[in-house]
XYZ file of C-alpha atoms in Angstrom:
77
model
C -0.016 -0.164 0.010
C 1.154 3.411 -0.746
C 2.007 6.360 1.290
C -0.698 9.160 1.127
C -0.360 12.752 1.743
C -2.788 15.655 1.931
C -2.622 18.436 -0.831
C -2.005 20.858 1.536
C 1.937 18.786 2.486
C 2.161 18.584 -1.277
C 2.108 22.269 -1.345
C 4.492 22.784 1.143
C 7.027 20.092 -0.191
C 6.737 22.356 -3.502
C 7.467 25.520 -1.551
C 11.196 24.412 -0.553
C 14.039 24.287 -3.187
C 14.445 20.417 -2.931
C 13.628 18.745 -6.308
C 10.881 16.339 -6.169
C 9.377 13.710 -8.672
C 5.599 14.290 -9.876
C 3.212 12.286 -11.311
C 0.181 14.858 -12.960
C -3.060 14.585 -14.959
C -2.805 16.956 -18.273
C -5.729 18.986 -19.744
C -5.717 16.538 -22.299
C -6.298 13.440 -19.700
C -2.844 11.835 -20.124
C -0.594 10.845 -17.343
C 2.268 12.948 -17.344
C 5.741 11.747 -15.107
C 8.035 15.148 -13.966
C 11.377 13.906 -12.603
C 13.795 16.012 -10.615
C 11.539 19.104 -10.550
C 10.958 22.401 -8.506
C 8.485 24.828 -7.678
C 8.963 28.184 -8.822
C 5.763 30.369 -8.454
C 2.194 29.782 -7.477
C -0.957 31.418 -7.792
C -3.467 30.971 -5.027
C -6.764 32.347 -6.399
C -6.281 30.298 -9.909
C -4.664 27.070 -8.220
C -1.619 26.956 -10.533
C 1.622 26.480 -10.047
C 5.103 26.918 -12.254
C 7.287 23.814 -12.206
C 10.886 23.804 -13.432
C 12.334 20.453 -14.347
C 15.690 20.527 -13.800
C 17.115 18.141 -16.518
C 15.873 20.155 -19.560
C 14.941 23.466 -18.169
C 11.284 23.458 -19.259
C 8.968 24.814 -17.133
C 5.216 24.074 -17.349
C 2.234 25.321 -15.350
C 0.354 22.516 -13.597
C -2.834 22.810 -11.285
C -2.596 21.721 -7.878
C -5.454 19.554 -7.503
C -4.241 17.467 -10.790
C -1.561 16.178 -8.947
C -1.395 12.572 -8.560
C 1.410 11.704 -6.663
C 4.851 13.306 -5.349
C 7.888 11.273 -4.746
C 5.860 8.032 -4.838
C 3.165 9.483 -2.013
C -0.269 9.752 -3.286
C -1.978 13.013 -2.801
C -5.443 13.326 -1.106
C -7.555 16.441 -1.623
């Protein structure tokens, strides 16, 4: 059984400068794995967050509610 964490704990983890691994549902319904990423900024009102993948330097905007797991831990709402 996998470990589960609350979405507020996930937000706290993304505020720290430590790299994390994420599994996110995209707007097209696909599951995307992002390895070795850090959180840059977040918008509390929109519920979005800017993520930077350290391996490629690519930046993406994701919704907090669509994060399925972080570092192998399932995210609960």
